[in-house]
PDB file of C-alpha atoms in Angstrom:
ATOM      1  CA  UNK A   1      81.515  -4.938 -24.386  1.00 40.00           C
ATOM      2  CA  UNK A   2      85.298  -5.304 -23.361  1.00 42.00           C
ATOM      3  CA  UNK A   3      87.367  -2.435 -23.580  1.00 43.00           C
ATOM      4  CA  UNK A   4      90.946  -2.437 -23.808  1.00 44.00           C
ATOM      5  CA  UNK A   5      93.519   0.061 -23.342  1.00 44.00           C
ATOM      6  CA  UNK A   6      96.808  -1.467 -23.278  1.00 46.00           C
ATOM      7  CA  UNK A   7      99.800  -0.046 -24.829  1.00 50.00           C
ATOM      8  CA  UNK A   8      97.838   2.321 -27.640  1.00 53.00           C
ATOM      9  CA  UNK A   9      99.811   3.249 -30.726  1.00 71.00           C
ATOM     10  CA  UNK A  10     101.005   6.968 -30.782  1.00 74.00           C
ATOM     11  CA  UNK A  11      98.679   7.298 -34.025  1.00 77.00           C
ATOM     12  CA  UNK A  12      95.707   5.549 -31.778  1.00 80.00           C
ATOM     13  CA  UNK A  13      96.682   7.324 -28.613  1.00 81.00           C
ATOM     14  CA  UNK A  14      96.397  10.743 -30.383  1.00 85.00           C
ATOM     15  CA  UNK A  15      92.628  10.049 -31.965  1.00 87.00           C
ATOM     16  CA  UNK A  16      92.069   8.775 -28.953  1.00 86.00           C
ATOM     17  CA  UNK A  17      92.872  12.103 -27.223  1.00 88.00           C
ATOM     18  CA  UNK A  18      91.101  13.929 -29.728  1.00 91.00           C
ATOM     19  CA  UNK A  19      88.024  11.921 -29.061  1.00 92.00           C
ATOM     20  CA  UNK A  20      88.068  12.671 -25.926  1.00 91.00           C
ATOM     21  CA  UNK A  21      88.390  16.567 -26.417  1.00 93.00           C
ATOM     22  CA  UNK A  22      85.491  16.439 -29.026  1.00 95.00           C
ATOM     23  CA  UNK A  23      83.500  14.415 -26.343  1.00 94.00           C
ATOM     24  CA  UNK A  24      83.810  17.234 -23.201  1.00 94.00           C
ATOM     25  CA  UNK A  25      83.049  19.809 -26.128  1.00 96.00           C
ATOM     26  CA  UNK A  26      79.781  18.481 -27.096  1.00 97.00           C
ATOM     27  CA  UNK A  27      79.448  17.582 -23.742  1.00 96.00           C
ATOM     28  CA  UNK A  28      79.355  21.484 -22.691  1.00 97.00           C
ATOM     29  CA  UNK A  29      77.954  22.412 -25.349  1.00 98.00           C
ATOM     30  CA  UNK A  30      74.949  20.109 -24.699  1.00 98.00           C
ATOM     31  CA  UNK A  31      74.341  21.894 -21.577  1.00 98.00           C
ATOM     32  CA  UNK A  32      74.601  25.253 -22.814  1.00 98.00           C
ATOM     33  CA  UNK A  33      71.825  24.406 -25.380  1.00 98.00           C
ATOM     34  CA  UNK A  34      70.017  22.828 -22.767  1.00 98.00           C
ATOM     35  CA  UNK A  35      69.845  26.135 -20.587  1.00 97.00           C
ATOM     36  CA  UNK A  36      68.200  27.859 -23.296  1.00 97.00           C
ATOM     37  CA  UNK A  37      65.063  25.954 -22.373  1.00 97.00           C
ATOM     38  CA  UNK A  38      65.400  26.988 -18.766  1.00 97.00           C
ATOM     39  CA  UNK A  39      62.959  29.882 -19.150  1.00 95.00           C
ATOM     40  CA  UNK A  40      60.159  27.349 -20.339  1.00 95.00           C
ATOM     41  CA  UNK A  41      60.943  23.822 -19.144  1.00 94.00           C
ATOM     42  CA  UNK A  42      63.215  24.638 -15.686  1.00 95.00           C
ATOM     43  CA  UNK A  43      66.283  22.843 -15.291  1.00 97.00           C
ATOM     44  CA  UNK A  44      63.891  19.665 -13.754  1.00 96.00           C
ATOM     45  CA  UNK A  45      62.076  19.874 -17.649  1.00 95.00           C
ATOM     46  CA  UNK A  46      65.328  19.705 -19.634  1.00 97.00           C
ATOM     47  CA  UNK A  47      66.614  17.142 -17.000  1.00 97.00           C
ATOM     48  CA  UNK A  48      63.727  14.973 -17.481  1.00 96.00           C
ATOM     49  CA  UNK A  49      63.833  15.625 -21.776  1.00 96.00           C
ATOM     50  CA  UNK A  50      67.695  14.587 -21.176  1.00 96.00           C
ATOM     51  CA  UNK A  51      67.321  11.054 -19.332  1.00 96.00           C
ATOM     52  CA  UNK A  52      64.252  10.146 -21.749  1.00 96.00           C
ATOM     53  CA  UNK A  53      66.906  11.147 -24.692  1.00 96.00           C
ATOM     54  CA  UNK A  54      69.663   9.012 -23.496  1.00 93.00           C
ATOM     55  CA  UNK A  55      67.547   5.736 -22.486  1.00 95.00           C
ATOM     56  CA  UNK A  56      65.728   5.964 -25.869  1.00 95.00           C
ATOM     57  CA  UNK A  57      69.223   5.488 -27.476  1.00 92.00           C
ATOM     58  CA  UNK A  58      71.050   3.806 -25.555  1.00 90.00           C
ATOM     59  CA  UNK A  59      68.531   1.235 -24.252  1.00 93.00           C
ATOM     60  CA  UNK A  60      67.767  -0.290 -27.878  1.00 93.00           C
ATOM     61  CA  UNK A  61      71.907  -0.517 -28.321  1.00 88.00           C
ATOM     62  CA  UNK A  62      72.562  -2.626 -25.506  1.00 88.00           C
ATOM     63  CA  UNK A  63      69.526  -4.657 -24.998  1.00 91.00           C
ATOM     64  CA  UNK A  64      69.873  -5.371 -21.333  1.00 90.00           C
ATOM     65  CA  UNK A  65      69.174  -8.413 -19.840  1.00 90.00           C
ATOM     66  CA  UNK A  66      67.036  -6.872 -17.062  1.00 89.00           C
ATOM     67  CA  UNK A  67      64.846 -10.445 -16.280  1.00 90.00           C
ATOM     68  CA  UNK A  68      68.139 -12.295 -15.636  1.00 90.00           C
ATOM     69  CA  UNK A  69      69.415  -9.747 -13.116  1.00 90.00           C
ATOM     70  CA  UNK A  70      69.112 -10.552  -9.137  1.00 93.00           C
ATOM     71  CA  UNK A  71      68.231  -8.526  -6.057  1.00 93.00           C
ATOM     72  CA  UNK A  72      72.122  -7.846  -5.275  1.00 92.00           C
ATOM     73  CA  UNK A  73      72.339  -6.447  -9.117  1.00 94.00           C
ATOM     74  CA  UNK A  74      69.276  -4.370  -9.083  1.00 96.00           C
ATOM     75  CA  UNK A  75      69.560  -2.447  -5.547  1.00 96.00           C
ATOM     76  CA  UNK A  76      73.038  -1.037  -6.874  1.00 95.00           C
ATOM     77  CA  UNK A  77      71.717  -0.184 -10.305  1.00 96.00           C
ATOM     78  CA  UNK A  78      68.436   1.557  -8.274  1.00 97.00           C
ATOM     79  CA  UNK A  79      71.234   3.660  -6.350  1.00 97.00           C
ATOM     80  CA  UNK A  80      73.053   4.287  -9.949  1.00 95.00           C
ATOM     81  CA  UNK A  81      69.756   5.511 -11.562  1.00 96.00           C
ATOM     82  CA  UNK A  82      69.157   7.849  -8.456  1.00 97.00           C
ATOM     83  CA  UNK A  83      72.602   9.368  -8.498  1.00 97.00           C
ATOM     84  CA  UNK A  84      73.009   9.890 -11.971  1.00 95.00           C
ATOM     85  CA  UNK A  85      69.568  11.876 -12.090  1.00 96.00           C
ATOM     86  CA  UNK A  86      70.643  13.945  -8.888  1.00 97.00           C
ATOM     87  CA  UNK A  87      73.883  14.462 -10.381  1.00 97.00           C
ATOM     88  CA  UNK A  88      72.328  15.725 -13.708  1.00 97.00           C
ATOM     89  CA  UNK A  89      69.180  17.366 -11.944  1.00 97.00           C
ATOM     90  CA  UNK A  90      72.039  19.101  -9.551  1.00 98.00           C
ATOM     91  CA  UNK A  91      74.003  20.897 -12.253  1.00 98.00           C
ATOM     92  CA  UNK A  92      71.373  21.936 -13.986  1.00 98.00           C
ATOM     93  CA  UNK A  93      69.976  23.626 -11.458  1.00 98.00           C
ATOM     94  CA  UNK A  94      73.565  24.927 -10.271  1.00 98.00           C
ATOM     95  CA  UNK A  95      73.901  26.455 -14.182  1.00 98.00           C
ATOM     96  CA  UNK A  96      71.047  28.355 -13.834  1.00 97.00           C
ATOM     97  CA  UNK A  97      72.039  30.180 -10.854  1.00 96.00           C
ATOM     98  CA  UNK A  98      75.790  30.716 -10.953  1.00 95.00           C
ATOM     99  CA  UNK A  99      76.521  29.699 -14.822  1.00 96.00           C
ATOM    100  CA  UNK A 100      78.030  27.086 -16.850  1.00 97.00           C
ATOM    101  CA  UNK A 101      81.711  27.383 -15.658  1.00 95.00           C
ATOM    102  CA  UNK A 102      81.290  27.798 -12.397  1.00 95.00           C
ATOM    103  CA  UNK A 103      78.773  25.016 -11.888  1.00 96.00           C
ATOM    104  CA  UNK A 104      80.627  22.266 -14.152  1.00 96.00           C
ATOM    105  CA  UNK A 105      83.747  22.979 -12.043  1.00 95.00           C
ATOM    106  CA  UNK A 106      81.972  22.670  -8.731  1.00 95.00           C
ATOM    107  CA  UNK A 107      80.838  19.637 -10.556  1.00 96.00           C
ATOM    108  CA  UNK A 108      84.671  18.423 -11.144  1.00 93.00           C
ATOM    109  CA  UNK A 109      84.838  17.967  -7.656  1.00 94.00           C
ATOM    110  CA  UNK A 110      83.421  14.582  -6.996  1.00 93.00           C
ATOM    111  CA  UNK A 111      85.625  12.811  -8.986  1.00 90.00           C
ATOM    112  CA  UNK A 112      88.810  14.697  -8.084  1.00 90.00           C
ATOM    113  CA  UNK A 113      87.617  13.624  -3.961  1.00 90.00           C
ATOM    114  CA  UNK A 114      87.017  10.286  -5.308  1.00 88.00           C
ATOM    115  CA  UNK A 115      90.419  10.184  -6.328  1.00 84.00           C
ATOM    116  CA  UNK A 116      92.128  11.637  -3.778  1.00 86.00           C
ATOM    117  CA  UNK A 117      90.654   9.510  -1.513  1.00 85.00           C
ATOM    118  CA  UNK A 118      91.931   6.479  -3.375  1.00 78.00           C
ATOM    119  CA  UNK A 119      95.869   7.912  -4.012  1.00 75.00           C
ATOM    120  CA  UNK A 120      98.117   6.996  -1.234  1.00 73.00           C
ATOM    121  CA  UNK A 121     100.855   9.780  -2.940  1.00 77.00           C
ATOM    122  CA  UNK A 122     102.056  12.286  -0.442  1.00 76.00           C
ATOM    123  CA  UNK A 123     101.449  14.656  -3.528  1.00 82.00           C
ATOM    124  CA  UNK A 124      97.835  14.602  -3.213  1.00 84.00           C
ATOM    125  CA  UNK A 125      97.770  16.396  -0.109  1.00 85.00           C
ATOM    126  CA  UNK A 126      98.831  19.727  -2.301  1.00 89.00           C
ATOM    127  CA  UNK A 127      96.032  18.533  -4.704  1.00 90.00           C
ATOM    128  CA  UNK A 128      93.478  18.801  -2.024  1.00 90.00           C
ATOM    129  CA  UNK A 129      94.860  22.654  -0.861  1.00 91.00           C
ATOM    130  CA  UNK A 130      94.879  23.342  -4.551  1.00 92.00           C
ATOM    131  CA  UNK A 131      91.833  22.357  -5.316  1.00 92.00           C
ATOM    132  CA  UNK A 132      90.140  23.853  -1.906  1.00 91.00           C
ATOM    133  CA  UNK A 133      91.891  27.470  -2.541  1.00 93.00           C
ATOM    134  CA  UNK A 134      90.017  27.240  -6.411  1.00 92.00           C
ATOM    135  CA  UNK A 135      86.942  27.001  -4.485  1.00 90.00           C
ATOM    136  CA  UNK A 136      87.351  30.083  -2.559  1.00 89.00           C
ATOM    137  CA  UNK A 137      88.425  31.706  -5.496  1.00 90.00           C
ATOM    138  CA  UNK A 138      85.696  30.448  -7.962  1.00 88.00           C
ATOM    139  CA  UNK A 139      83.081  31.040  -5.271  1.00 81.00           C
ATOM    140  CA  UNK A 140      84.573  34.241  -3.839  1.00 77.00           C
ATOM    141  CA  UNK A 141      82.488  34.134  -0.436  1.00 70.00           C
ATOM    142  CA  UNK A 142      80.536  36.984  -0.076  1.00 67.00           C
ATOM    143  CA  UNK A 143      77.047  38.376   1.199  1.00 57.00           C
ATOM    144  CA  UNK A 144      75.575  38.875  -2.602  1.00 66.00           C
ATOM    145  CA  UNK A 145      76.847  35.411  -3.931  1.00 80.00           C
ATOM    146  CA  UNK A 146      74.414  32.747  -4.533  1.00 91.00           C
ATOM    147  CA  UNK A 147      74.947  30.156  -1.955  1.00 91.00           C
ATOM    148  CA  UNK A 148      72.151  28.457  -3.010  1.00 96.00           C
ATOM    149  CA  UNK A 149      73.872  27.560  -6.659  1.00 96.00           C
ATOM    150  CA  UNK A 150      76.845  27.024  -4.712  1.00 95.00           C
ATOM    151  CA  UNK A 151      75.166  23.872  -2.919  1.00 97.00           C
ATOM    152  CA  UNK A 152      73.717  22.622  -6.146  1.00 98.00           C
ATOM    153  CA  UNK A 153      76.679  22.400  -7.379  1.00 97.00           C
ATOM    154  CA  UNK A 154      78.255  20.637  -4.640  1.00 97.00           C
ATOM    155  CA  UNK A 155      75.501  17.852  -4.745  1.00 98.00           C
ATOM    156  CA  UNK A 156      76.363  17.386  -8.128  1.00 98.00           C
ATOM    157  CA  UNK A 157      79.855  16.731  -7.367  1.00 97.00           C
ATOM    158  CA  UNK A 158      78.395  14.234  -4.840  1.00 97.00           C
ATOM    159  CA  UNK A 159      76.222  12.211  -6.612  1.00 97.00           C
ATOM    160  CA  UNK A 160      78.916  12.512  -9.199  1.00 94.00           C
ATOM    161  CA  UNK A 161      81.064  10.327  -6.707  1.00 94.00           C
ATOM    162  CA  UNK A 162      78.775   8.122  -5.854  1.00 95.00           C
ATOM    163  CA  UNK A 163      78.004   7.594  -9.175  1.00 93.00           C
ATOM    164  CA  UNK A 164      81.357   6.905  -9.738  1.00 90.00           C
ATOM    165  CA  UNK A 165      81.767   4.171  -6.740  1.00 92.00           C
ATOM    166  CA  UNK A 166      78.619   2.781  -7.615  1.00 93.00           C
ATOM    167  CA  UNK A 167      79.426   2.407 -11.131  1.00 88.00           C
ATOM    168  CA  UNK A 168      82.274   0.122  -9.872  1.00 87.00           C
ATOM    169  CA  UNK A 169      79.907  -2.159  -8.306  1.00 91.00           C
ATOM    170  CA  UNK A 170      77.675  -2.636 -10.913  1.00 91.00           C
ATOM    171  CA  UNK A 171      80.697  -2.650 -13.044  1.00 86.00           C
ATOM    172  CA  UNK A 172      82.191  -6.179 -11.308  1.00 89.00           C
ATOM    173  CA  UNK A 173      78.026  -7.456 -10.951  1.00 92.00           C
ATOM    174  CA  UNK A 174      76.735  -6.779 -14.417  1.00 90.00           C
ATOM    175  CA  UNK A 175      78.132  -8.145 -17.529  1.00 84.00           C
ATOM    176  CA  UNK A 176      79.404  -5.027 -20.325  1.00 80.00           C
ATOM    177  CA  UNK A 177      77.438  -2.043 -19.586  1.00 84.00           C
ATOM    178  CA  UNK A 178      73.993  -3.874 -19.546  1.00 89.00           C
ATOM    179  CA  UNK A 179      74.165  -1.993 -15.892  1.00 91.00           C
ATOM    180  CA  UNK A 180      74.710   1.715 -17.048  1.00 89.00           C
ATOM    181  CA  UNK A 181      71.838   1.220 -19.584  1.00 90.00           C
ATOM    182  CA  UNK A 182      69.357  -0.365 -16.773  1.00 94.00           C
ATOM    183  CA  UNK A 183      70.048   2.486 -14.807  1.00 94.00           C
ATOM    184  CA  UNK A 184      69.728   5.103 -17.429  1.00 94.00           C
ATOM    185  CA  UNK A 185      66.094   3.267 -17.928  1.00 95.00           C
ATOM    186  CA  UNK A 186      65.534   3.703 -14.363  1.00 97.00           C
ATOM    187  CA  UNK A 187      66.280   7.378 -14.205  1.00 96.00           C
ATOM    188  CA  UNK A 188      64.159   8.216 -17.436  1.00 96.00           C
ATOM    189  CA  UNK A 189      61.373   6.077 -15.348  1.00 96.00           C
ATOM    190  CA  UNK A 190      62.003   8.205 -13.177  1.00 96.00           C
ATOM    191  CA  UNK A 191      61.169  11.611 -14.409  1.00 95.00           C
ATOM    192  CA  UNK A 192      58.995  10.611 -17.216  1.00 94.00           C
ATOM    193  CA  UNK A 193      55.934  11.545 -14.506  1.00 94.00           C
ATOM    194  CA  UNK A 194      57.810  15.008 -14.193  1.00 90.00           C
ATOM    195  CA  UNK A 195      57.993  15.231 -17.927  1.00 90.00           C
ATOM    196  CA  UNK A 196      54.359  14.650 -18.547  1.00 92.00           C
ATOM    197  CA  UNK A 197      53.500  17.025 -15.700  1.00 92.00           C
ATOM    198  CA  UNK A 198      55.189  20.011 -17.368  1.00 88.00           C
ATOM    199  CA  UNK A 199      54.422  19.513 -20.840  1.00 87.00           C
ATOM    200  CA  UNK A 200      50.417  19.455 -19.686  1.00 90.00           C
ATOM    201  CA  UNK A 201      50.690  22.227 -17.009  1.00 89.00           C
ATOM    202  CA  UNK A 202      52.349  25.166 -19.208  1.00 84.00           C
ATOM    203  CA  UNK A 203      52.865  25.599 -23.175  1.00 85.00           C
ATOM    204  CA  UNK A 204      55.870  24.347 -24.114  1.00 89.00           C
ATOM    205  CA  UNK A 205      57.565  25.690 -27.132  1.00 92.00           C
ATOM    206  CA  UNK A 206      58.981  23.474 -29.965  1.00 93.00           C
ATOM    207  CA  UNK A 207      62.404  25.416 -29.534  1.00 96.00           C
ATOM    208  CA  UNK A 208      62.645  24.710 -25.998  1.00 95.00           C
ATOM    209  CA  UNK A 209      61.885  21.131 -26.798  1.00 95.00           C
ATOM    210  CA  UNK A 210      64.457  21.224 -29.331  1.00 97.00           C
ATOM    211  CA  UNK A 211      67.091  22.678 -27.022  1.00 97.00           C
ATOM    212  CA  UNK A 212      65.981  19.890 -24.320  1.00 97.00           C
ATOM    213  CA  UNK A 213      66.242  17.449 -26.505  1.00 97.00           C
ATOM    214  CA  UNK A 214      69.739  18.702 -28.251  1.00 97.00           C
ATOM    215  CA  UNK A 215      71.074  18.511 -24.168  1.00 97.00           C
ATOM    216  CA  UNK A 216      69.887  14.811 -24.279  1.00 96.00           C
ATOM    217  CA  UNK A 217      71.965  14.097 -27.190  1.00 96.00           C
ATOM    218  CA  UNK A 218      75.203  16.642 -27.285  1.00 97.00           C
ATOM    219  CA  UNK A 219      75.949  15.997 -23.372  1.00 96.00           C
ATOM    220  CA  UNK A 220      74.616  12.213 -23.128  1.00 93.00           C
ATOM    221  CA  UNK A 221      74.593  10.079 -25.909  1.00 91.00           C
ATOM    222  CA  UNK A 222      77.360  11.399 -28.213  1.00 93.00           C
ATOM    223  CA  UNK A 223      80.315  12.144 -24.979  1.00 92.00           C
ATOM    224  CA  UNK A 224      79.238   8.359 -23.806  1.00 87.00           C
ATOM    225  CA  UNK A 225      79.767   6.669 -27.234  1.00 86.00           C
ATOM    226  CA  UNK A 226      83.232   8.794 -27.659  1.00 89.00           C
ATOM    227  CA  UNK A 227      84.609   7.993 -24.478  1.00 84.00           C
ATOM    228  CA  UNK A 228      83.908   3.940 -24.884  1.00 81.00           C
ATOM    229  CA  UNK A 229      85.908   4.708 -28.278  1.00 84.00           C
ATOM    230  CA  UNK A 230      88.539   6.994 -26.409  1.00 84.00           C
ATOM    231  CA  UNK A 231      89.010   4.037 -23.827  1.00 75.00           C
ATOM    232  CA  UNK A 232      90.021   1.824 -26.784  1.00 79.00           C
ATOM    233  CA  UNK A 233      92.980   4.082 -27.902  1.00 84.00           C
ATOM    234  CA  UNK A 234      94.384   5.757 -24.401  1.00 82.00           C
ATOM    235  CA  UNK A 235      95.036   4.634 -21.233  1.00 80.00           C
ATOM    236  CA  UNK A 236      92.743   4.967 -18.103  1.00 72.00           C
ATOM    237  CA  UNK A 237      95.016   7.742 -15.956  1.00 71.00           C
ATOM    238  CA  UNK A 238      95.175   9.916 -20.059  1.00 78.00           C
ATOM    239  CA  UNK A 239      91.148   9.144 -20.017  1.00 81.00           C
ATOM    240  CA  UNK A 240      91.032  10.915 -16.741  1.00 80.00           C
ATOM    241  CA  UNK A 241      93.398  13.615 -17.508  1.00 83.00           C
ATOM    242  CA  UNK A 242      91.967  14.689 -20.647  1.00 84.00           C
ATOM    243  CA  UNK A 243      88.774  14.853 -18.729  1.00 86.00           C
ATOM    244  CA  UNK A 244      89.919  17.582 -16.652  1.00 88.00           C
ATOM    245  CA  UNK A 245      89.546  19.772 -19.787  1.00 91.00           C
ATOM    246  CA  UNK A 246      85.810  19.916 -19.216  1.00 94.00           C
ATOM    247  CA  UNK A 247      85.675  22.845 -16.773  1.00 95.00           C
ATOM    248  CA  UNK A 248      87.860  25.010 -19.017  1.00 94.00           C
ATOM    249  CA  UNK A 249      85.050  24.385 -22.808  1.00 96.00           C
ATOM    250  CA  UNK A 250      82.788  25.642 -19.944  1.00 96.00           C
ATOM    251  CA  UNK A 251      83.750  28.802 -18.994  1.00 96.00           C
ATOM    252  CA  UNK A 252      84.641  29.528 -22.511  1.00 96.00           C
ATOM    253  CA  UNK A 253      81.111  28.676 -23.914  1.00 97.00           C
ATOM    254  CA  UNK A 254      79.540  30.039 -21.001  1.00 96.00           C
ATOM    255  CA  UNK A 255      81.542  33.274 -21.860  1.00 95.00           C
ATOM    256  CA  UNK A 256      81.312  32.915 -25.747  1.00 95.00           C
ATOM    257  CA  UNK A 257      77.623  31.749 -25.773  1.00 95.00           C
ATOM    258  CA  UNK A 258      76.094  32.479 -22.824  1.00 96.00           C
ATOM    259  CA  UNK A 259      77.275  36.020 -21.971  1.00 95.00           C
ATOM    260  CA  UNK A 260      78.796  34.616 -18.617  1.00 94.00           C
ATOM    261  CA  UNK A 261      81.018  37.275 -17.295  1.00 90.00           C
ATOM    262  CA  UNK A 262      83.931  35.798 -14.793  1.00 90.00           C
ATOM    263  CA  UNK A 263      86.112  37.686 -12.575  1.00 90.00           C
ATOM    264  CA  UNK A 264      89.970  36.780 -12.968  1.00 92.00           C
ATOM    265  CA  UNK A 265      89.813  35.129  -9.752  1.00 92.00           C
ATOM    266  CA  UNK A 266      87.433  32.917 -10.462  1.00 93.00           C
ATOM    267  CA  UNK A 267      89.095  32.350 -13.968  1.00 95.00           C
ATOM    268  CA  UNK A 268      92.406  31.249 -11.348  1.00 94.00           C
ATOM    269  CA  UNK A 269      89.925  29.083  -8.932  1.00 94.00           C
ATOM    270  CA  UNK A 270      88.757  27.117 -12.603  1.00 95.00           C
ATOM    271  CA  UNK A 271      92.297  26.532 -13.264  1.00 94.00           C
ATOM    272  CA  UNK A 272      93.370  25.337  -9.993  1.00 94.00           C
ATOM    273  CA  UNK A 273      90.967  22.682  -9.311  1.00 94.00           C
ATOM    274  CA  UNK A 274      91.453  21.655 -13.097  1.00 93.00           C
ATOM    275  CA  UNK A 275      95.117  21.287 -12.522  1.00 93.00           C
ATOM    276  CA  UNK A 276      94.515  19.415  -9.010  1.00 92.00           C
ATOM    277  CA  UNK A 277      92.302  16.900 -10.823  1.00 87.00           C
ATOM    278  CA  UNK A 278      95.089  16.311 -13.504  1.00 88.00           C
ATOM    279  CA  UNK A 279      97.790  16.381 -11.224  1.00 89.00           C
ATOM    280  CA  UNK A 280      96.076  13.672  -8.722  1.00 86.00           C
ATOM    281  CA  UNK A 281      95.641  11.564 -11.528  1.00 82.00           C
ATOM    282  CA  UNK A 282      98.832  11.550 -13.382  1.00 82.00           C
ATOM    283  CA  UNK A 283     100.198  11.140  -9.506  1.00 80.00           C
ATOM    284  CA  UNK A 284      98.330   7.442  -9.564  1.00 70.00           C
ATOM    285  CA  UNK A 285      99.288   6.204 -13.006  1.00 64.00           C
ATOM    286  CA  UNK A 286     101.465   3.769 -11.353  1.00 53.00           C
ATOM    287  CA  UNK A 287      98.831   2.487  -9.218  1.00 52.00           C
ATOM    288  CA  UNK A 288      96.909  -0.180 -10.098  1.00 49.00           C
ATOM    289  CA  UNK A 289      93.215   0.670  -9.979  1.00 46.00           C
ATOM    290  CA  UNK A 290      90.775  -1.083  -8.227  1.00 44.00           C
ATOM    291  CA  UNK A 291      88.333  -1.802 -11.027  1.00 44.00           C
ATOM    292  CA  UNK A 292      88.657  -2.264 -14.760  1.00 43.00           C
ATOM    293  CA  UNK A 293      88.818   0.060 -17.554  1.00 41.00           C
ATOM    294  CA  UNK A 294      85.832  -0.895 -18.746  1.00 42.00           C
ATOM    295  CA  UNK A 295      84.370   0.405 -15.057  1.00 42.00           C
ATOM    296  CA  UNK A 296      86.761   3.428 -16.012  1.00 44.00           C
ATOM    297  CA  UNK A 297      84.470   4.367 -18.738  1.00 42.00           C
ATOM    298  CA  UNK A 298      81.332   4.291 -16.945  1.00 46.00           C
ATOM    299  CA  UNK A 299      83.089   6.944 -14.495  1.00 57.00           C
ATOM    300  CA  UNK A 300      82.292   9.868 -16.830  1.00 57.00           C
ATOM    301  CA  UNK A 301      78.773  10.833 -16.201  1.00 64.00           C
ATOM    302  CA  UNK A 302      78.069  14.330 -16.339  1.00 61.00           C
TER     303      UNK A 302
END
């Protein structure tokens, strides 16, 4: 499935923009509903609900070729599937403790390092200050803050990069995204076991189940169909950019929804690291990535 971005249309570019907004709305959303199951299922329960969700739809879709793949396809597909469940598994478990806004911008980190690490702009050295001084501020180091949910969310920014990286490799091994949808099949593999464990060890509620399963849906499936559409209309560094927007639909539904009280500081740390991510990525629009857009696309997880 080739996707192209090149010169877009003002009229394509802007759908294509608003696609992308819709897509980190739902996307937020989807984890807000999901942490309304926390109480019954854990954040490992509506992780496990969420991968099942996403490989039962997205599996039939692409079909993948999985008997014609080789050992140097599969081993970075394995790695894919592992990443993308400690990634999801990781904020989860980050949004319980500390809240959705905090948590999806820890989150936001991975691929604003991945980035950085890639720009060879003198600029991005005031990226990486900004973006360390809206961790101090968001996380506001202090004896009663929970370091714990502070460390969840900074493995989810790290499997978030590797996901990213390894995303590229399966990218240039695997034709279209046959790769992406082996690994989501992996990763629903691997917590079905989990699944079936929780629903027989404790009664499980058809609300929580619905909540579970509307996190499989708003925050996988729908954000991963819009951005392949998005990708179509924009270009890769507006993709990226427009991405950034995530962290902010966070705090507010976290706020709206939630009840998730923030302290202006932290309000300032949010903004900060979502400005460093933008900035760091209109700062390489002239650089010619490394991997395609369609590889671009697969970069969104979350």
């Amino acid at each position: 499935m080739g996707v192209s971005a090149a010169s877009p249309q003002p009229s394509r570019r802007a759908g294509g923009a608003a696609t992308l907004v819709a897509s980190a709305l739902s996307n937020q959303l989807g984890a807000a509903t999901g942490s309304l199951a926390f109480p019954v299922m854990g954040p490992v329960g509506v992780v496990a609900v969420r991968q099942l969700v996403a490989a039962i739809v997205l599996l039939p879709l692409v079909r993948p070729r999985l008997r014609e793949l080789g050992w140097s396809q599969w081993w970075p597909i394995l790695l894919l599937a592992v990443s993308f469940g400690a990634m999801n598994l990781g904020l989860y478990a980050s949004i319980q403790r500390i809240g959705l806004g905090l948590a999806v911008t820890l989150e936001f980190l991975g691929p604003l390092a991945v980035a950085l690490t890639s720009s060879r702009r003198k600029g991005s050295a005031l990226c990486a200050v900004a973006a360390a001084a809206g961790v101090i501020a968001i996380t506001q180091p202090q004896a009663s803050m929970d370091f714990t949910g502070i460390g969840l969310g900074l493995i989810a920014a790290c499997s978030w990069a590797a996901y990213i990286l390894l995303n590229r490799t399966v990218g240039r091994r695997v034709q279209g995204i046959q790769g992406t949808a082996a690994a989501t099949g992996v990763s629903a593999t691997l917590f079905l076991p989990v699944a079936v464990v929780i629903f027989m060890s404790q009664p499980v509620d058809g609300f929580s189940v619905l909540c579970a399963v509307g996190a499989g849906i708003l925050a996988s499936v729908l954000p991963y169909v819009a951005d392949l559409i998005a990708l179509r209309r924009v270009p890769a560094h507006l993709f990226g950019v427009l991405m950034s927007i995530n962290p902010v639909f966070a705090a507010l539904i976290g706020a709206v929804a939630l009840h998730e009280e923030l302290a202006v500081g932290q309000w300032a740390g949010i903004g900060l690291i979502v400005a460093a991510n933008a900035a760091v990525l209109l700062l390489g629009r002239h650089v010619k990535p490394r991997g395609s857009h369609k590889e671009k696309s697969h970069d969104a997880g979350g």
